CSV table of C-alpha atoms and ligand atoms in Angstrom, one decimal:
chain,number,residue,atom,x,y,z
Q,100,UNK,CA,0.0,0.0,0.0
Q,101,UNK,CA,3.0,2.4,0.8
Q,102,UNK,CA,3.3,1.8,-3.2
Q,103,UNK,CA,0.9,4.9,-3.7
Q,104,UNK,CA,1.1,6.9,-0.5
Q,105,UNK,CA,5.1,7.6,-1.2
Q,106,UNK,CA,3.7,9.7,-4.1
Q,107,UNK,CA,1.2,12.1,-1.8
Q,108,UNK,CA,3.8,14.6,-2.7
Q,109,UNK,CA,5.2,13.9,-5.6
Q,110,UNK,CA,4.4,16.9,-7.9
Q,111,UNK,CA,6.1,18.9,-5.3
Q,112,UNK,CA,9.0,16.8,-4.6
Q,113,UNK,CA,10.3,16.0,-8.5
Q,114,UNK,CA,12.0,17.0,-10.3
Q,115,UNK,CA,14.7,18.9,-8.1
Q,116,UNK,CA,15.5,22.2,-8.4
Q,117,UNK,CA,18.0,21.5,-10.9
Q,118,UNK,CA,15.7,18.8,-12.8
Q,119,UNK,CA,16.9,15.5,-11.5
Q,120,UNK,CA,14.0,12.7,-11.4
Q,121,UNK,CA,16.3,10.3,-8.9
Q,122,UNK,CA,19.2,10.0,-11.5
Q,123,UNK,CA,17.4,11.0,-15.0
Q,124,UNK,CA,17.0,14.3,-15.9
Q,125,UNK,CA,18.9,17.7,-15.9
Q,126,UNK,CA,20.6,20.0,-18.0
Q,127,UNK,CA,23.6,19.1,-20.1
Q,128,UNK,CA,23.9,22.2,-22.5
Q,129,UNK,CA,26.4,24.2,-24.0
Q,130,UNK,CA,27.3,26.9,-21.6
Q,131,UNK,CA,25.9,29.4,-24.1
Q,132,UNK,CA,22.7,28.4,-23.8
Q,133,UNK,CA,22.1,28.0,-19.5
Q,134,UNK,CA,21.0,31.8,-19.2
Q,135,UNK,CA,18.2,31.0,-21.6
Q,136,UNK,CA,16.8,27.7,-20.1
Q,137,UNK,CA,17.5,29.2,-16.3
Q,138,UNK,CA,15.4,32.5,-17.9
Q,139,UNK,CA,12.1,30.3,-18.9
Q,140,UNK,CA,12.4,27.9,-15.6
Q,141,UNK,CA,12.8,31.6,-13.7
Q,142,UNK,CA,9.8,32.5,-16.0
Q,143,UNK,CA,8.2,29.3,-15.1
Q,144,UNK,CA,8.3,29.2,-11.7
Q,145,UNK,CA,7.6,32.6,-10.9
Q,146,UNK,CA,4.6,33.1,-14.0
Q,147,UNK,CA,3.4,29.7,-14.5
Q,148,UNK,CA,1.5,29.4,-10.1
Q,149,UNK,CA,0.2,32.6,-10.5
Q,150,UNK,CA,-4.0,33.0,-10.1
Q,151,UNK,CA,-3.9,35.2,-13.2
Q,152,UNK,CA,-2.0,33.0,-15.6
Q,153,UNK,CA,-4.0,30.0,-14.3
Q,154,UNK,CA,-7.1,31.6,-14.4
Q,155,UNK,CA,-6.5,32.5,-18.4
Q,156,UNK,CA,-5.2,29.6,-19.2
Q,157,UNK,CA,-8.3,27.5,-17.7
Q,158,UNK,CA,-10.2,30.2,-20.1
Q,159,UNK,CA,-8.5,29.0,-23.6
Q,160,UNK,CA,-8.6,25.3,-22.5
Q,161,UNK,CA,-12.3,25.7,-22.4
Q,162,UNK,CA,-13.1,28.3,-25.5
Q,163,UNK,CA,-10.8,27.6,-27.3
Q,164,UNK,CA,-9.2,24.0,-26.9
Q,165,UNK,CA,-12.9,22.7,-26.3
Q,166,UNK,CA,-11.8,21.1,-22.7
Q,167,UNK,CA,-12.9,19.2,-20.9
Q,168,UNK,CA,-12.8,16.7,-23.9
Q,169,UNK,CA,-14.9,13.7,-22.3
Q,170,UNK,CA,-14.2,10.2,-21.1
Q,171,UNK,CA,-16.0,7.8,-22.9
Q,172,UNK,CA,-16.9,4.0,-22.3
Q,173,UNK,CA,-16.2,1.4,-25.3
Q,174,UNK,CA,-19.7,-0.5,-24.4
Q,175,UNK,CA,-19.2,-3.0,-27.9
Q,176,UNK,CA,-15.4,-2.5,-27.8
Q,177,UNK,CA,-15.4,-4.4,-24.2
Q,178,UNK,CA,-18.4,-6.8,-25.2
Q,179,UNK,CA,-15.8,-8.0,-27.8
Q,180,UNK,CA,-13.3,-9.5,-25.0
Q,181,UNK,CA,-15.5,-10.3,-21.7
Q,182,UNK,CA,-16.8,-8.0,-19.1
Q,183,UNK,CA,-13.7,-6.2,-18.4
Q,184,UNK,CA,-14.4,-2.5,-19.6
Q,185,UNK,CA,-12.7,-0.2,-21.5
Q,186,UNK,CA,-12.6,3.7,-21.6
Q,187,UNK,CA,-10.7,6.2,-23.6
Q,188,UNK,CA,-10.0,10.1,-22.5
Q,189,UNK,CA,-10.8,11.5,-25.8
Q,190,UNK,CA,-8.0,14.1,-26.4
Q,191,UNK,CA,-8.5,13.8,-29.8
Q,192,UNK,CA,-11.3,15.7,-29.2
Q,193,UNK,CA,-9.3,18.5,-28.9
Q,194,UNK,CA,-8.9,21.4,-31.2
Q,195,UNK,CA,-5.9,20.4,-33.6
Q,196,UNK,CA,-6.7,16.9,-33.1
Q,197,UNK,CA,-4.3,15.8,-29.9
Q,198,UNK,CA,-3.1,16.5,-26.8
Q,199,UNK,CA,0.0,18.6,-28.0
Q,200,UNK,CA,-2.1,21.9,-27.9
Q,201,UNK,CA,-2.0,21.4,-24.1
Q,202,UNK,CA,1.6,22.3,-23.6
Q,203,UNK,CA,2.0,24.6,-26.8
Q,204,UNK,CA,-0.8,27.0,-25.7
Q,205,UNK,CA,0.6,26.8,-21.8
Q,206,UNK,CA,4.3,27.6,-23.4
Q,207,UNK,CA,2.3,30.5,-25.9
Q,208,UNK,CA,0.4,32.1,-22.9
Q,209,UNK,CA,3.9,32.1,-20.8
Q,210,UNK,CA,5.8,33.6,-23.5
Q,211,UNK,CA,3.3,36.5,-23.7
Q,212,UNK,CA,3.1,37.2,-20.0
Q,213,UNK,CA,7.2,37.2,-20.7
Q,214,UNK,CA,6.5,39.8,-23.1
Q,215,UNK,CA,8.6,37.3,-25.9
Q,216,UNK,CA,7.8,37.9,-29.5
Q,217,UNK,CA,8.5,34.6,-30.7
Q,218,UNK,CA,7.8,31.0,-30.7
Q,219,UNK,CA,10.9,28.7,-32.0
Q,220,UNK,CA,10.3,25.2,-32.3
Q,221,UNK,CA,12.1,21.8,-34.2
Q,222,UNK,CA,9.4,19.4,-35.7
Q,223,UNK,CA,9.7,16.0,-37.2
Q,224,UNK,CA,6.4,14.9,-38.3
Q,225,UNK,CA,5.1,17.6,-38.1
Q,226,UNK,CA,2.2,17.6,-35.7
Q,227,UNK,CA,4.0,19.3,-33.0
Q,228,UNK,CA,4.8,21.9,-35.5
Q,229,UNK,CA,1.0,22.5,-36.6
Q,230,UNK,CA,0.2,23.0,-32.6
Q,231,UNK,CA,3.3,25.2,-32.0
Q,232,UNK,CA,2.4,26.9,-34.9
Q,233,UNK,CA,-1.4,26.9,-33.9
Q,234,UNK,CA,-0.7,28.3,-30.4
Q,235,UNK,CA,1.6,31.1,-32.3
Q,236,UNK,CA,-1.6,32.7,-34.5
Q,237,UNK,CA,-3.8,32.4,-31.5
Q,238,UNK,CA,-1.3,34.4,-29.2
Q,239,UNK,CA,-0.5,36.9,-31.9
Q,240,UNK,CA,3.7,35.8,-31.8
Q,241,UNK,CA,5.6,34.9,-34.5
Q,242,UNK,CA,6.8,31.1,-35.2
Q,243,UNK,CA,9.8,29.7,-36.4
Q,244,UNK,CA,9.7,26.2,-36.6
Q,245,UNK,CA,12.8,24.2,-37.8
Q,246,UNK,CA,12.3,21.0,-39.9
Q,247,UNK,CA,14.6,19.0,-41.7
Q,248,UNK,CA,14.3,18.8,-45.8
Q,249,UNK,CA,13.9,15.2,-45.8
Q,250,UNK,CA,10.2,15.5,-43.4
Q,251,UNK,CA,9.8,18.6,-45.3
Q,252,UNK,CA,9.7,16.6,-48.7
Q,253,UNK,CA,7.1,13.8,-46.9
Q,254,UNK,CA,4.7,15.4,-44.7
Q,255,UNK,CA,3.4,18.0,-47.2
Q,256,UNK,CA,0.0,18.6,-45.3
Q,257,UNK,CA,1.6,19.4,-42.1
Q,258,UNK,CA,4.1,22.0,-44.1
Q,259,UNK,CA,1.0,23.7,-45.7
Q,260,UNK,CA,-0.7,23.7,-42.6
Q,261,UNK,CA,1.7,25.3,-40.7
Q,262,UNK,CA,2.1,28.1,-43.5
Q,263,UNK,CA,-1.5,28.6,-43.5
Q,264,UNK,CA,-1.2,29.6,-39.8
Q,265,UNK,CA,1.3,32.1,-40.6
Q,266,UNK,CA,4.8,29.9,-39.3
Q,267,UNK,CA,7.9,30.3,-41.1
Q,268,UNK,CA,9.1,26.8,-41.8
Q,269,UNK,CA,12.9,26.8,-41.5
Q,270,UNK,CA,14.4,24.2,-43.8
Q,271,UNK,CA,17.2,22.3,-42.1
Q,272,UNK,CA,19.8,20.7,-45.0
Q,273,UNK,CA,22.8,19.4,-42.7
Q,274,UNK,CA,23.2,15.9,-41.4
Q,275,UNK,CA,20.5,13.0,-42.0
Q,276,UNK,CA,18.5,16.5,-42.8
Q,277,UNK,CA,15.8,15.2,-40.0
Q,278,UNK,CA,14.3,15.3,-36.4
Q,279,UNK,CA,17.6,15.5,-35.0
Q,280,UNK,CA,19.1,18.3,-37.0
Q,281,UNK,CA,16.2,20.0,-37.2
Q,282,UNK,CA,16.4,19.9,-33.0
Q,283,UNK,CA,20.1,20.9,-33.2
Q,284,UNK,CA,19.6,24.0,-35.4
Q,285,UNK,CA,16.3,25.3,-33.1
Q,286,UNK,CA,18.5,25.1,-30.1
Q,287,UNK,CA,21.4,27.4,-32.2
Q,288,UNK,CA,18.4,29.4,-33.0
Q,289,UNK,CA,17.2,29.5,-29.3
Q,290,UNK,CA,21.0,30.8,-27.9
Q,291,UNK,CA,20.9,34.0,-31.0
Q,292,UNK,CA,17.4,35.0,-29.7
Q,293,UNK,CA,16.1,33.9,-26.1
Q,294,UNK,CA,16.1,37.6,-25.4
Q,295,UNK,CA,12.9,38.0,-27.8
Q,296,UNK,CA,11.7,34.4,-28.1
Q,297,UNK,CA,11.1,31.0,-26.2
Q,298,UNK,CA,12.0,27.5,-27.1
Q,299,UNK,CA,9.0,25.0,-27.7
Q,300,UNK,CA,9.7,21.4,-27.2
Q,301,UNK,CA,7.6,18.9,-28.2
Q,302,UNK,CA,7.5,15.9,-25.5
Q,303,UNK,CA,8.4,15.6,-21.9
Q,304,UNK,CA,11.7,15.8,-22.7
Q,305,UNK,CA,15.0,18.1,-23.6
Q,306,UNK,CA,16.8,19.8,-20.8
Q,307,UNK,CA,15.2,21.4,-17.6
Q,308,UNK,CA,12.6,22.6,-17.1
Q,309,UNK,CA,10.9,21.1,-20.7
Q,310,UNK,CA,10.2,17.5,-19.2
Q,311,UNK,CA,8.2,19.4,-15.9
Q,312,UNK,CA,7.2,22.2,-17.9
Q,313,UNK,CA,5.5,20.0,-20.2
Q,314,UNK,CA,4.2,17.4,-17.8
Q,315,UNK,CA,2.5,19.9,-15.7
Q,316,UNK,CA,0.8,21.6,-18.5
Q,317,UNK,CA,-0.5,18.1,-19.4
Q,318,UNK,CA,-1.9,17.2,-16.6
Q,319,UNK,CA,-5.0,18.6,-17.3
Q,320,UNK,CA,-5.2,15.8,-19.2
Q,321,UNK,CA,-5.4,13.0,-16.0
Q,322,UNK,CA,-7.0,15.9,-13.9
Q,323,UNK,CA,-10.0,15.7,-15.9
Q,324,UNK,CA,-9.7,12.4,-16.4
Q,325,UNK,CA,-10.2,10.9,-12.8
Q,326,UNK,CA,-12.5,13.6,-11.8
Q,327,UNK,CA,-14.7,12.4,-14.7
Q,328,UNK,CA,-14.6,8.6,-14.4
Q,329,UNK,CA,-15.0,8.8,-10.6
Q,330,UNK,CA,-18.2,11.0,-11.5
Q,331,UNK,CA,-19.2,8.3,-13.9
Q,332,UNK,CA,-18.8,4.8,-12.0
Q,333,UNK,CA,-18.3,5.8,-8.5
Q,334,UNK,CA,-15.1,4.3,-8.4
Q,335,UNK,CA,-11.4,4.2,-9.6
Q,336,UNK,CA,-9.9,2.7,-12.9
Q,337,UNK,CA,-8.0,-0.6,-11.8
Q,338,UNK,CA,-5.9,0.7,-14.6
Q,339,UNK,CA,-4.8,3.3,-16.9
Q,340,UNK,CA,-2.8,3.3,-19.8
Q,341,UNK,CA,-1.1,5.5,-22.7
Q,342,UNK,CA,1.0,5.7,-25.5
Q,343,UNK,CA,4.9,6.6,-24.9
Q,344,UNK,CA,6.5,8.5,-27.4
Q,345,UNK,CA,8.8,10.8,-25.6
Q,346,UNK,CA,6.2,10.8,-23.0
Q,347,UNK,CA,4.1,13.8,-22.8
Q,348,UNK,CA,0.3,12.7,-23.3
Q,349,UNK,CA,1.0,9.6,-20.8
Q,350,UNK,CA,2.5,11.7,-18.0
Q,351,UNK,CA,0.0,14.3,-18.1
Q,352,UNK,CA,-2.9,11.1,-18.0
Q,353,UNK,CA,-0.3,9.4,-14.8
Q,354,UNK,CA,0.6,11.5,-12.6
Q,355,UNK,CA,-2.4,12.9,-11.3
Q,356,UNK,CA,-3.3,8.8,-10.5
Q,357,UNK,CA,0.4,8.4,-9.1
Q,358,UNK,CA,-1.1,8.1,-5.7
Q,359,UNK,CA,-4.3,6.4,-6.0
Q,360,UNK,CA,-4.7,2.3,-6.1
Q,361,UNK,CA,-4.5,2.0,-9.6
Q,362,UNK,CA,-2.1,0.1,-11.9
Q,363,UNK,CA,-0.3,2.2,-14.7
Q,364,UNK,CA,0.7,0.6,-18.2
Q,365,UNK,CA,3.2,2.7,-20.3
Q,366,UNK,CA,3.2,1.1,-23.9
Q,367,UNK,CA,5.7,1.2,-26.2
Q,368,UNK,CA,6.3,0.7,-29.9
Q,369,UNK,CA,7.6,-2.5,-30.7
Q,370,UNK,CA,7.4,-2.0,-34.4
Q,371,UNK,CA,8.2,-5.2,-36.1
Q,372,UNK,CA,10.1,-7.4,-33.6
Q,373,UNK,CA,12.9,-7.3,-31.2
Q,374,UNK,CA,15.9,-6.2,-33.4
Q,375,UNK,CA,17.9,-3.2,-33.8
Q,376,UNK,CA,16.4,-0.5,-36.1
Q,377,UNK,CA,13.1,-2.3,-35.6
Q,378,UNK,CA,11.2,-0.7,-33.0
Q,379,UNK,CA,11.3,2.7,-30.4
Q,380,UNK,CA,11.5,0.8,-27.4
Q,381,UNK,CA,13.6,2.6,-25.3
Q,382,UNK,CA,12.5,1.0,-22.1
Q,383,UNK,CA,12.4,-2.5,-22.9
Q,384,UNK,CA,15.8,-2.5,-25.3
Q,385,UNK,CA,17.6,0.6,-24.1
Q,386,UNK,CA,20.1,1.5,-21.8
Q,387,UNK,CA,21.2,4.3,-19.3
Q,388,UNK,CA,22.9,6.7,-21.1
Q,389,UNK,CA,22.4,10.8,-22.4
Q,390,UNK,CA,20.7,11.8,-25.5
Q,391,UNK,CA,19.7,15.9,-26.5
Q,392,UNK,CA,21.2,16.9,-23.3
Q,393,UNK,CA,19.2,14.8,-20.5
Q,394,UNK,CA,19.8,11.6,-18.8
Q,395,UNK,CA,17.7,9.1,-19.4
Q,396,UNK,CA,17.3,5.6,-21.1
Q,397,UNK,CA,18.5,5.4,-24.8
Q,398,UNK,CA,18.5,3.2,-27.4
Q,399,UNK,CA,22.2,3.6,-28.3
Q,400,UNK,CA,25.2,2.0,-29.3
Q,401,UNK,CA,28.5,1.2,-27.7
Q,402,UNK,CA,30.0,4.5,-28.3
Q,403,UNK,CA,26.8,6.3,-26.9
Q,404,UNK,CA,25.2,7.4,-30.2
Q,405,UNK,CA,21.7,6.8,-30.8
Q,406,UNK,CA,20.4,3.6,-32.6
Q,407,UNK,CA,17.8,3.7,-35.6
Q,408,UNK,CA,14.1,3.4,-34.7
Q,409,UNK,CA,11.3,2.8,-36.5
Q,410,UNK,CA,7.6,2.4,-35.7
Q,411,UNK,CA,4.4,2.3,-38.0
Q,412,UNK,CA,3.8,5.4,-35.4
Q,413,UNK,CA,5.9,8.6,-36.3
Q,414,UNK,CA,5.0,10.2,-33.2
Q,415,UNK,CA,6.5,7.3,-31.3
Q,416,UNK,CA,9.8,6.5,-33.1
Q,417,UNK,CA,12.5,8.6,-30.6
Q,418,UNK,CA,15.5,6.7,-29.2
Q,419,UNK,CA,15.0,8.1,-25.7
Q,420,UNK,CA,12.4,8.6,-23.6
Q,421,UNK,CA,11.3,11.6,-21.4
Q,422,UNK,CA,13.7,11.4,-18.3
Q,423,UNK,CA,10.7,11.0,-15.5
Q,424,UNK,CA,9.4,7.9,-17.1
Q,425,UNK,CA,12.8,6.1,-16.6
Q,426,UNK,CA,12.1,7.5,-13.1
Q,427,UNK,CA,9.0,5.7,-12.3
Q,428,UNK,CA,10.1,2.3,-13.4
Q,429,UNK,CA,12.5,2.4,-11.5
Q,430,UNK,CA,10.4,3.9,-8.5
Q,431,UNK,CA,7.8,0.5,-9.3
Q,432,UNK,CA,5.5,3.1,-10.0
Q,433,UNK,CA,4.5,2.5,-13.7
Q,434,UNK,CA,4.4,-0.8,-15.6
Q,435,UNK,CA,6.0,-0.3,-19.0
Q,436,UNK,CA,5.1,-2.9,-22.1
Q,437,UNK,CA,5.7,-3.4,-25.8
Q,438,UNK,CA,2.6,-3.4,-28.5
Q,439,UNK,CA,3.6,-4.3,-32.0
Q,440,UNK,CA,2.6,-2.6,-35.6
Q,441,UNK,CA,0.3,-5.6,-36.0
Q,442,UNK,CA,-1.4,-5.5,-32.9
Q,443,UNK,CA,-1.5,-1.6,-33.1
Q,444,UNK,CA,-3.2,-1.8,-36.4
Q,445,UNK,CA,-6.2,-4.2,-34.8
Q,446,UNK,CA,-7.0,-2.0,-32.6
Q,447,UNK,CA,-7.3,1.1,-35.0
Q,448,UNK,CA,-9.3,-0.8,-37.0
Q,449,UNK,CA,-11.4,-2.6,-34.2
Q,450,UNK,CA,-12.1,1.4,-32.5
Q,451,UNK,CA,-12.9,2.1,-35.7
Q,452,UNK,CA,-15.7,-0.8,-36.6
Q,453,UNK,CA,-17.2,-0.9,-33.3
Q,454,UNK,CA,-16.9,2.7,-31.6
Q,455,UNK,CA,-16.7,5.1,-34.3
Q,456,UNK,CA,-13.4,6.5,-33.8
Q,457,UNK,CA,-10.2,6.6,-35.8
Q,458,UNK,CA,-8.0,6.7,-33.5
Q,459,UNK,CA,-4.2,7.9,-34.5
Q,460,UNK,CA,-1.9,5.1,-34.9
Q,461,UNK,CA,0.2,6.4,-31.8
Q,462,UNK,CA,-2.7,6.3,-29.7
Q,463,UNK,CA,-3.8,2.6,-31.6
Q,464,UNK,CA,-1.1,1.5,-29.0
Q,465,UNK,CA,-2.2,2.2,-26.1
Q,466,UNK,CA,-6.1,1.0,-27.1
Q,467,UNK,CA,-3.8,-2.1,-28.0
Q,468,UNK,CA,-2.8,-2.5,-25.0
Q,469,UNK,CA,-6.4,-1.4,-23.0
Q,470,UNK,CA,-7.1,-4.7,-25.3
Q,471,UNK,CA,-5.2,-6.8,-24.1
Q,472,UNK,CA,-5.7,-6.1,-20.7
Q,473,UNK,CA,-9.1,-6.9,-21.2
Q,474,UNK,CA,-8.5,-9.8,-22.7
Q,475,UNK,CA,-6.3,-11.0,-19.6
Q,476,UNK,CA,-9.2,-9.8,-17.2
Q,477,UNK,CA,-12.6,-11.1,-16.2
Q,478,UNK,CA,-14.1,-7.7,-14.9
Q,479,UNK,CA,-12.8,-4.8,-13.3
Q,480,UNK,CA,-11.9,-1.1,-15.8
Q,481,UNK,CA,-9.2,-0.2,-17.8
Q,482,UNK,CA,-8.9,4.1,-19.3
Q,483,UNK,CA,-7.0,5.0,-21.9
Q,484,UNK,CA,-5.4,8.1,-23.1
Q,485,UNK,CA,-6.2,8.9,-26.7
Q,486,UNK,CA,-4.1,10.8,-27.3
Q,487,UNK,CA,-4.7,12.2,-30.8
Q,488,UNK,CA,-7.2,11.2,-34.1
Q,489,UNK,CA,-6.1,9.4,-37.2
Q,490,UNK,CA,-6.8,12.4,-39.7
Q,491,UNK,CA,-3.2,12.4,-40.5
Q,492,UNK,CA,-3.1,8.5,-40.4
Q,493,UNK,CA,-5.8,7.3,-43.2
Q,494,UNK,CA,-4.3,7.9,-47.1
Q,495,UNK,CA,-1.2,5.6,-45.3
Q,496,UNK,CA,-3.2,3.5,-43.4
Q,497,UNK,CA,-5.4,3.1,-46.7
Q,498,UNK,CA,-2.1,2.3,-48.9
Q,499,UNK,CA,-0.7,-0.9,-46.4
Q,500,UNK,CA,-3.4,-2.3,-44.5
Q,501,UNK,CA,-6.3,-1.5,-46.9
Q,502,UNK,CA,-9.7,-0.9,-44.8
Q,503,UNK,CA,-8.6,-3.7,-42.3
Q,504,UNK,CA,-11.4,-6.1,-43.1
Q,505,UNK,CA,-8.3,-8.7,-42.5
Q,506,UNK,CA,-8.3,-7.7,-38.9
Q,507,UNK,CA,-12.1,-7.0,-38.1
Q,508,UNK,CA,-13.3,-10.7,-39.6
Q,509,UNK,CA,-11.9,-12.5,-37.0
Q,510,UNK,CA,-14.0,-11.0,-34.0
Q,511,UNK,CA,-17.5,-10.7,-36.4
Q,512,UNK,CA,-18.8,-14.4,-35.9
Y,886,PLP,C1,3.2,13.3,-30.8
Y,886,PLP,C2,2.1,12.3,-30.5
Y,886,PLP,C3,2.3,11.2,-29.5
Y,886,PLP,C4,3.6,11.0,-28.9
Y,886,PLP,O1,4.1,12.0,-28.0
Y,886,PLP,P1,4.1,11.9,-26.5
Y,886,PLP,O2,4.9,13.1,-26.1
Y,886,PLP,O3,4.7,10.6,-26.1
Y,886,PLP,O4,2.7,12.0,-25.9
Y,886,PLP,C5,1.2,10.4,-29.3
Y,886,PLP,N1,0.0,10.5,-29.9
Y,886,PLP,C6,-0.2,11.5,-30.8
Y,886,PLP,C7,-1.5,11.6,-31.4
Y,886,PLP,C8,0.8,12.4,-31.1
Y,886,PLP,O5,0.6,13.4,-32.0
C-alpha cells in the first residue's frame, strides 16, 4: 500500500531544483545556452502558479481547446473481449486533433506574460509543428519552426498547414537533414534570440525545465480524467494506460493517479520485432545513457550514439524517452510494455468498426494495450489516453493495410 502513499507529494518533490527525477533528468547544455533555459524555468516558476495565468489559461482550455474533452466507455469495444471494460479520454477531441495543444498554448500564454515575441520550435512529423504553430496565431507571436528537408519533402500537409497559420518553416539541410538536426539547429536558434523568443519542445523531454514544464501543463489531461470517471462509475480505474513516445500525453494522463490504487501501463512501440532498427522501445531494449542533453534511457550504441528506430507510429519512433518515465520504473510506480505494428493496427481498425473513432496510430497503441488487458481480465476497468485522431493517419493506413477487413473478420462471428 506504501506503493501509492510515497507519491502524496510527488508533484512537489520532482523533479529537483535543478531537474533531476532520482538520476534522470537535468541539464547538459552548452554553456551558451544556461541563461536561456535558467530565464524560462525563472519565468516558469515565478509566472506559471500565478491566479492570473492559471485563471486565463483554464479560459483558452475551455473556449478555445474545447476542454474538458470527455471520457468515454467502449460499451461493444469491451463486449468483444469479456466483461472487463474499456474507456478512452478523448483528447483527440481536442482542437488540432491531440493532446500537444496542451503544452504549446501553456508555453504560448507564458511567452506572452514574458512579453517574448517569438515561438521557436524543431518538428519531425510535423504535428507538434502545426500546434506550436497553432498556439503562435492564437497568441499573436511569431513562429519559427525548424524541420529538416527530408520530413519537409514527406509530410506535405503538415508544411502547408503550418504556413497557412502564418509559421515560417525553417528548412534544415545538414546531417540525415531530420528530427535531430532540425532539434540541433532550433537550439542554435534559441542561444541567437532567447532575449525575444522562447523555445518549444515537443514531448516531456529536452533539458530542464521542458520535461516538468510540459508534464505539468499536461496534466490537465489526467485531472479531468479521474474527476470524470469517478463521476461516472463511482469508483477508480483498476488501470490506466497510454502511449509513450517521448512521453508527454501519458505523464499528463499518470501523474495525477500516481497516488491512488490504480495500476499504470506505459506502452511502447515494438514496431516489427525485437531487433535493432526495428522498434522505439527505449525502455524494454535501451540503456542508461544521455541523448539531447538529459539523462535518461536510450537506445544507443557502444559508443553512446543513438540507434535507428522505426515504428508504424511517427509520433512514437525517438531513441530516448522523457527522463521522469525512466524514473517511475525504476520507483515500481509504472508498468511499462511493448505493443507491436500488427497489434496496433487491430485495434485502429477494431475502434474504428465498433466505436466510431479513428484513433491515430500512436494512440492505436495504447487501445492495444487497453485490449489486451481486457483480454487477460474477467471484470474490473481499464482508461486509456487517446491521445490524438487518425486524420493524419488514413491515405497511409489506406495504402498498407487497406480498410482492415483482415483484422475485423476475426471477432464478427
Ligand atoms: C506526438 C504524438 C504522440 C507521442 O508524443 P508523447 O509526447 O509521447 O505524448 C502520441 N500521440 C499523438 C496523437 C501524437 O501526435
Amino acid at each position: 500500500m506504501n506503493k501509492y502513499k510515497d507519491f502524496e507529494n510527488y508533484l512537489k518533490e520532482y523533479p529537483s531544483a535543478d531537474g533531476f527525477f532520482g538520476e534522470y533528468g537535468g541539464s547538459f547544455i552548452d554553456e551558451k545556452l544556461i541563461p536561456a533555459f535558467k530565464d524560462a524555468d525563472d519565468a516558469y516558476e515565478a509566472i506559471c502558479h500565478s491566479a492570473q495565468f492559471i485563471n486565463e489559461l483554464r479560459r483558452i482550455r475551455k473556449e478555445f481547446q474545447g476542454r474538458p474533452t470527455p471520457v468515454y466507455h467502449c460499451e461493444r469495444l469491451s463486449r468483444l473481449f469479456g466483461h472487463c471494460q474499456i474507456y478512452l479520454k478523448r483528447e483527440d477531441l481536442n482542437h488540432t486533433g491531440a493532446h500537444k495543444l496542451n503544452h504549446c498554448m501553456g508555453e504560448g500564454l507564458l511567452a506572452k506574460f514574458m512579453g517574448k515575441k517569438k515561438l521557436i520550435a524543431e518538428t519531425g512529423a510535423g504535428q507538434h509543428g502545426v500546434a506550436i504553430a497553432t498556439a503562435a496565431a492564437y497568441f499573436g507571436l511569431e513562429c519559427d519552426v525548424y524541420m529538416g528537408e527530408v520530413d519537409i519533402a514527406k509530410q506535405h500537409p503538415n508544411v502547408i498547414r503550418m504556413k497557412m497559420l502564418g509559421a515560417n518553416v525553417i528548412p534544415v539541410s545538414r546531417g540525415l537533414k531530420t528530427l535531430k538536426e532540425a532539434c540541433d539547429a532550433a537550439f542554435e536558434a534559441y542561444l541567437n534570440e532567447y532575449k525575444d523568443a522562447i523555445y518549444c519542445i515537443g514531448s516531456a523531454l529536452g533539458p530542464h525545465p521542458f520535461p516538468k514544464m510540459v508534464r505539468d501543463f499536461q496534466s490537465v489531461i489526467g485531472i479531468e480524467a479521474r474527476e470524470q470517471f469517478l463521476d461516472m462509475t463511482g469508483i477508480m480505474p483498476d488501470a490506466v494506460t497510454a502511449c509513450v513516445g517521448g512521453g508527454s500525453n501519458s505523464l499528463g494522463m499518470f501523474t495525477p493517479f500516481l497516488a491512488d490504487p490504480v495500476e499504470i501501463y506505459g506502452v511502447e512501440p515494438l514496431g516489427r520485432g525485437d531487433k535493432v532498427g526495428d522498434h522505439a522501445a527505449t525502455m524494454k531494449y535501451g540503456t542508461k545513457g544521455r541523448i539531447h542533453g538529459f539523462n535518461t534511457y536510450v537506445l544507443q550504441d557502444e559508443k553512446g550514439e543513438p540507434l535507428p528506430v522505426y515504428s508504424v507510429a511517427s509520433g512514437l519512433d525517438y531513441p530516448g524517452v522523457g527522463p521522469e518515465h525512466a524514473f517511475l520504473r525504476d520507483k515500481g510506480r509504472v508498468n511499462y510494455v511493448a505493443v507491436s505494428d500488427e497489434e496496433a493496427m487491430e485495434a485502429f481498425f477494431l475502434l474504428s468498426r465498433y466505436e466510431g473513432i479513428i484513433p491515430a496510430i500512436e494512440s492505436a497503441h495504447a487501445v492495444a494495450y487497453a485490449i489486451k488487458y481486457a483480454k487477460e481480465h474477467k471484470s474490473g476497468s481499464i482508461l486509456a489516453c487517446l491521445s490524438g485522431r487518425g486524420d493524419k493517419d488514413i491515405d497511409y493506413v489506406y495504402e498498407n493495410y487497406g480498410c482492415g477487413e483482415k483484422y475485423v473478420e476475426k471477432y464478427s462471428k
